[in-house]
Coordinates of N, CA, C and O in Angstrom, one line a residue:
M1 N 29.6 -27.2 35.4 CA 29.6 -27.0 33.9 C 29.9 -28.3 33.2 O 29.3 -28.5 32.1
M2 N 30.7 -29.1 33.7 CA 31.1 -30.4 33.0 C 29.9 -31.3 33.0 O 29.8 -32.1 32.1
D3 N 29.0 -31.2 34.0 CA 27.9 -32.1 34.0 C 26.8 -31.9 32.9 O 26.0 -32.7 32.6
C4 N 26.9 -30.7 32.2 CA 25.9 -30.5 31.1 C 26.4 -31.1 29.8 O 25.6 -31.1 28.9
F5 N 27.6 -31.5 29.8 CA 28.1 -32.1 28.5 C 27.9 -33.6 28.6 O 28.2 -34.3 29.6
R6 N 27.6 -34.2 27.5 CA 27.5 -35.6 27.4 C 28.7 -36.2 26.7 O 29.5 -35.5 26.2
G7 N 28.6 -37.4 26.4 CA 29.7 -38.1 25.7 C 29.9 -37.6 24.3 O 31.0 -37.7 23.8
D8 N 28.9 -37.1 23.6 CA 29.0 -36.7 22.3 C 29.6 -35.3 22.1 O 29.9 -34.8 21.1
G9 N 29.8 -34.6 23.2 CA 30.4 -33.3 23.2 C 29.5 -32.1 23.1 O 29.9 -31.0 23.2
W10 N 28.2 -32.4 22.9 CA 27.2 -31.3 22.8 C 26.5 -31.1 24.2 O 26.2 -32.1 24.9
G11 N 26.4 -29.9 24.5 CA 25.7 -29.6 25.8 C 24.2 -29.8 25.6 O 23.6 -29.7 24.5
V12 N 23.5 -30.1 26.7 CA 22.1 -30.3 26.7 C 21.4 -29.0 26.2 O 20.5 -29.1 25.4
G13 N 21.8 -27.9 26.7 CA 21.1 -26.6 26.3 C 21.5 -26.2 24.9 O 20.7 -25.5 24.2
M14 N 22.7 -26.5 24.5 CA 23.1 -26.1 23.1 C 22.5 -26.9 22.0 O 22.4 -26.4 20.9
G15 N 22.2 -28.1 22.3 CA 21.6 -29.0 21.3 C 20.4 -28.4 20.6 O 20.2 -28.4 19.4
M16 N 19.5 -27.9 21.5 CA 18.2 -27.3 21.0 C 18.5 -26.0 20.2 O 17.9 -25.8 19.2
G17 N 19.4 -25.2 20.7 CA 19.7 -23.9 20.1 C 20.3 -24.1 18.7 O 20.0 -23.4 17.8
M18 N 21.2 -25.1 18.6 CA 21.8 -25.3 17.3 C 20.9 -25.9 16.3 O 21.0 -25.7 15.1
G19 N 20.0 -26.7 16.8 CA 19.0 -27.4 15.9 C 18.0 -26.4 15.3 O 17.6 -26.6 14.2
L20 N 17.7 -25.4 16.0 CA 16.7 -24.4 15.5 C 17.3 -23.1 15.1 O 16.6 -22.2 14.8
G21 N 18.6 -23.1 15.0 CA 19.3 -21.9 14.6 C 19.0 -21.5 13.2 O 19.0 -20.3 12.9
W22 N 18.7 -22.4 12.3 CA 18.4 -22.0 11.0 C 17.1 -21.2 10.9 O 17.0 -20.4 10.0
I23 N 16.2 -21.4 11.8 CA 15.0 -20.6 11.8 C 15.3 -19.2 12.1 O 14.8 -18.3 11.4
W24 N 16.2 -19.0 13.1 CA 16.5 -17.6 13.4 C 17.3 -16.9 12.3 O 17.2 -15.7 12.1
M25 N 18.1 -17.7 11.6 CA 18.9 -17.2 10.5 C 17.9 -16.7 9.4 O 18.0 -15.7 8.8
I26 N 16.9 -17.5 9.1 CA 15.9 -17.2 8.0 C 15.1 -16.0 8.5 O 14.9 -15.0 7.6
L27 N 14.7 -15.9 9.7 CA 14.0 -14.7 10.2 C 14.9 -13.5 10.1 O 14.4 -12.4 9.7
F28 N 16.1 -13.6 10.5 CA 17.0 -12.4 10.5 C 17.2 -11.9 9.0 O 17.0 -10.7 8.8
W29 N 17.5 -12.8 8.1 CA 17.7 -12.3 6.7 C 16.4 -11.9 6.1 O 16.4 -11.0 5.2
G30 N 15.3 -12.5 6.5 CA 14.0 -12.0 6.0 C 13.7 -10.6 6.4 O 13.3 -9.8 5.6
L31 N 14.0 -10.3 7.7 CA 13.9 -8.9 8.1 C 14.8 -7.9 7.5 O 14.4 -6.8 7.1
V32 N 16.0 -8.4 7.2 CA 17.0 -7.5 6.6 C 16.6 -7.2 5.2 O 16.5 -6.0 4.7
I33 N 16.1 -8.2 4.4 CA 15.7 -8.0 3.0 C 14.4 -7.2 3.0 O 14.3 -6.2 2.2
T34 N 13.5 -7.4 3.9 CA 12.2 -6.6 4.0 C 12.6 -5.2 4.3 O 12.0 -4.3 3.7
G35 N 13.5 -4.9 5.2 CA 13.9 -3.5 5.5 C 14.5 -2.8 4.3 O 14.2 -1.7 4.0
I36 N 15.4 -3.5 3.5 CA 16.0 -2.9 2.4 C 14.9 -2.6 1.3 O 14.9 -1.5 0.7
V37 N 14.0 -3.5 1.1 CA 12.9 -3.3 0.1 C 12.1 -2.1 0.5 O 11.7 -1.2 -0.3
A38 N 11.7 -2.0 1.8 CA 10.9 -0.9 2.3 C 11.7 0.4 2.2 O 11.1 1.4 1.8
L39 N 13.0 0.4 2.4 CA 13.8 1.6 2.3 C 13.8 2.1 0.8 O 13.7 3.3 0.5
V40 N 14.0 1.2 -0.1 CA 14.1 1.5 -1.5 C 12.7 2.1 -2.0 O 12.7 3.1 -2.7
R41 N 11.7 1.4 -1.6 CA 10.3 1.9 -2.0 C 10.1 3.3 -1.4 O 9.5 4.2 -2.1
W42 N 10.5 3.6 -0.2 CA 10.3 4.9 0.4 C 11.1 5.9 -0.3 O 10.6 7.0 -0.5
V43 N 12.3 5.6 -0.7 CA 13.2 6.6 -1.4 C 12.6 6.9 -2.7 O 12.6 8.1 -3.2
V44 N 12.1 5.9 -3.4 CA 11.6 6.1 -4.8 C 10.3 7.0 -4.7 O 10.0 7.8 -5.6
A45 N 9.5 6.8 -3.6 CA 8.2 7.5 -3.5 C 8.4 9.0 -3.1 O 7.5 9.7 -3.2
Q46 N 9.6 9.4 -2.7 CA 9.8 10.8 -2.3 C 9.7 11.7 -3.5 O 10.2 11.4 -4.5
P47 N 9.2 12.9 -3.2 CA 9.2 13.9 -4.3 C 10.6 14.3 -4.7 O 11.4 14.5 -3.9
G48 N 10.9 14.2 -6.0 CA 12.2 14.5 -6.5 C 13.1 13.4 -6.4 O 14.3 13.5 -6.6
G49 N 12.6 12.2 -6.0 CA 13.5 11.0 -5.9 C 13.7 10.4 -7.2 O 13.6 11.0 -8.3
A50 N 14.0 9.1 -7.2 CA 14.3 8.4 -8.4 C 13.1 8.2 -9.3 O 13.3 7.8 -10.4
A51 N 11.9 8.5 -8.8 CA 10.7 8.2 -9.6 C 10.4 9.4 -10.6 O 9.6 9.2 -11.4
T52 N 11.2 10.5 -10.6 CA 10.9 11.5 -11.5 C 11.5 11.2 -12.9 O 12.5 10.6 -13.0
A53 N 10.7 11.5 -13.8 CA 11.0 11.2 -15.2 C 12.0 12.3 -15.7 O 11.8 13.4 -15.4
P54 N 13.0 11.9 -16.5 CA 13.9 12.8 -17.0 C 13.3 13.7 -18.0 O 12.4 13.3 -18.8
G55 N 13.7 15.0 -18.1 CA 13.1 15.9 -19.1 C 11.9 16.7 -18.7 O 11.4 17.5 -19.4
T56 N 11.3 16.4 -17.5 CA 10.1 17.1 -17.1 C 10.4 17.7 -15.7 O 11.0 17.1 -14.9
A57 N 10.0 18.9 -15.5 CA 10.3 19.6 -14.3 C 9.6 19.0 -13.1 O 10.2 18.9 -12.0
S58 N 8.4 18.6 -13.2 CA 7.6 18.0 -12.1 C 7.8 16.5 -12.0 O 7.3 15.9 -11.0
G59 N 8.4 15.9 -12.9 CA 8.5 14.4 -12.9 C 7.4 13.7 -13.5 O 7.3 12.5 -13.7
M60 N 6.3 14.5 -13.9 CA 5.2 14.0 -14.6 C 5.3 14.0 -16.1 O 5.8 15.0 -16.6
P61 N 5.0 13.0 -16.8 CA 5.1 13.0 -18.3 C 4.1 14.1 -18.8 O 3.1 14.5 -18.2
A62 N 4.5 14.6 -20.0 CA 3.7 15.6 -20.7 C 2.3 15.0 -21.0 O 2.2 13.8 -21.3
G63 N 1.3 15.8 -20.8 CA -0.1 15.4 -21.1 C -0.8 14.9 -19.9 O -1.9 14.5 -20.0
T64 N -0.2 15.0 -18.7 CA -0.9 14.6 -17.5 C -1.9 15.7 -17.1 O -1.7 16.8 -17.6
P65 N -2.8 15.4 -16.2 CA -3.8 16.4 -15.9 C -3.2 17.7 -15.2 O -3.8 18.7 -15.3
T66 N -2.0 17.6 -14.7 CA -1.4 18.8 -14.1 C -0.8 19.7 -15.2 O -0.4 20.8 -14.9
S67 N -0.6 19.2 -16.4 CA 0.0 20.0 -17.5 C -1.1 21.0 -18.0 O -2.2 20.6 -18.2
T68 N -0.7 22.2 -18.3 CA -1.6 23.1 -18.9 C -1.4 23.1 -20.4 O -0.3 22.7 -20.9
P69 N -2.4 23.6 -21.2 CA -2.2 23.6 -22.6 C -1.0 24.4 -23.0 O -0.2 24.1 -24.0
L70 N -0.7 25.5 -22.3 CA 0.5 26.4 -22.7 C 1.8 25.6 -22.4 O 2.7 25.7 -23.1
T71 N 1.8 24.9 -21.3 CA 3.0 24.1 -20.9 C 3.2 23.0 -22.0 O 4.4 22.8 -22.4
I72 N 2.2 22.4 -22.4 CA 2.3 21.3 -23.5 C 2.8 22.0 -24.8 O 3.7 21.4 -25.4
L73 N 2.3 23.2 -25.1 CA 2.8 23.9 -26.3 C 4.2 24.2 -26.2 O 5.0 24.0 -27.1
Q74 N 4.7 24.7 -25.0 CA 6.1 25.0 -24.8 C 7.0 23.8 -24.9 O 8.0 23.8 -25.5
E75 N 6.5 22.6 -24.4 CA 7.3 21.4 -24.5 C 7.4 20.9 -26.0 O 8.4 20.5 -26.4
R76 N 6.3 21.1 -26.7 CA 6.3 20.7 -28.1 C 7.3 21.6 -28.9 O 8.1 21.1 -29.8
Y77 N 7.3 22.9 -28.6 CA 8.2 23.8 -29.2 C 9.7 23.5 -28.9 O 10.6 23.5 -29.7
A78 N 9.9 23.2 -27.6 CA 11.2 22.9 -27.1 C 11.8 21.6 -27.8 O 13.0 21.4 -28.1
R79 N 10.9 20.6 -28.0 CA 11.3 19.4 -28.7 C 11.5 19.5 -30.2 O 12.0 18.6 -30.9
G80 N 11.0 20.6 -30.8 CA 11.2 20.9 -32.2 C 10.0 20.3 -33.0 O 10.2 20.2 -34.2
E81 N 8.9 20.0 -32.4 CA 7.8 19.4 -33.1 C 7.1 20.5 -33.9 O 6.4 20.2 -34.9
I82 N 7.1 21.7 -33.5 CA 6.5 22.9 -34.2 C 7.5 24.0 -34.3 O 8.5 24.1 -33.6
D83 N 7.3 24.8 -35.4 CA 8.3 25.9 -35.6 C 7.8 27.2 -34.8 O 6.8 27.2 -34.2
R84 N 8.6 28.2 -34.9 CA 8.3 29.4 -34.1 C 7.0 30.1 -34.5 O 6.2 30.5 -33.6
A85 N 6.7 30.2 -35.8 CA 5.5 30.8 -36.2 C 4.3 30.1 -35.7 O 3.3 30.7 -35.2
E86 N 4.3 28.7 -35.8 CA 3.2 28.0 -35.3 C 3.0 28.1 -33.8 O 1.9 28.2 -33.2
Y87 N 4.2 28.2 -33.1 CA 4.2 28.3 -31.6 C 3.5 29.7 -31.3 O 2.7 29.7 -30.4
E88 N 4.0 30.7 -31.9 CA 3.4 32.1 -31.6 C 1.9 32.1 -31.9 O 1.1 32.7 -31.1
T89 N 1.5 31.5 -33.0 CA 0.0 31.5 -33.3 C -0.8 30.8 -32.3 O -1.8 31.3 -31.8
K90 N -0.3 29.6 -31.9 CA -1.1 28.8 -31.0 C -1.0 29.4 -29.6 O -2.0 29.3 -28.8
R91 N 0.1 30.1 -29.2 CA 0.2 30.7 -27.9 C -0.8 31.9 -27.8 O -1.4 32.0 -26.8
R92 N -0.9 32.7 -28.9 CA -1.9 33.7 -28.9 C -3.3 33.2 -28.8 O -4.2 33.7 -28.1
D93 N -3.6 32.1 -29.5 CA -4.9 31.5 -29.5 C -5.2 31.0 -28.0 O -6.4 31.1 -27.6
L94 N -4.3 30.4 -27.4 CA -4.5 29.8 -26.1 C -4.7 31.0 -25.0 O -5.4 30.8 -24.1
S95 N -4.0 32.1 -25.2 CA -4.1 33.2 -24.2 C -5.2 34.1 -24.6 O -5.4 35.1 -23.9
G96 N -6.0 33.9 -25.6 CA -7.1 34.7 -26.0 C -6.7 36.0 -26.7 O -7.4 37.0 -26.6
G97 N -5.5 36.0 -27.3 CA -5.0 37.1 -28.0 C -4.4 38.2 -27.2 O -4.2 39.3 -27.6
Q98 N -4.2 37.9 -25.9 CA -3.6 38.9 -25.0 C -2.1 39.0 -25.0 O -1.6 40.0 -24.5
I99 N -1.4 38.1 -25.5 CA 0.0 38.1 -25.5 C 0.6 38.6 -26.8 O 0.2 38.3 -27.9

C-alpha cells in the first residue's frame, strides 16, 4: 500500500479520481435537479392536481368547449352578473321551454 503513494502524498489511483470528481458532482446534481423538475411536472399534470383553476369544478375556465350553455348561465348567475328573472328566462330559453 505504501508503494502507491508518492512524495506529494497523493496516491497514483486517487489523483485521477480527484481530478475528475467535479464531473461526477455535476452529473449527480444535474440528475437530482432533472428528477425534481420531472416530479413537479408530473404532479401538476395529474387530474385534480395543482393545475386546476380555483372556482371551477373541472379545473377548466368558464367558456371552454367542455362547458355547456346551461353551465355558463349558472356560473354567471352565481357570480352575480345576472339577476334571478334573467336567469330563469334564459334557462327556459336554453331548455326549450321544458323547465
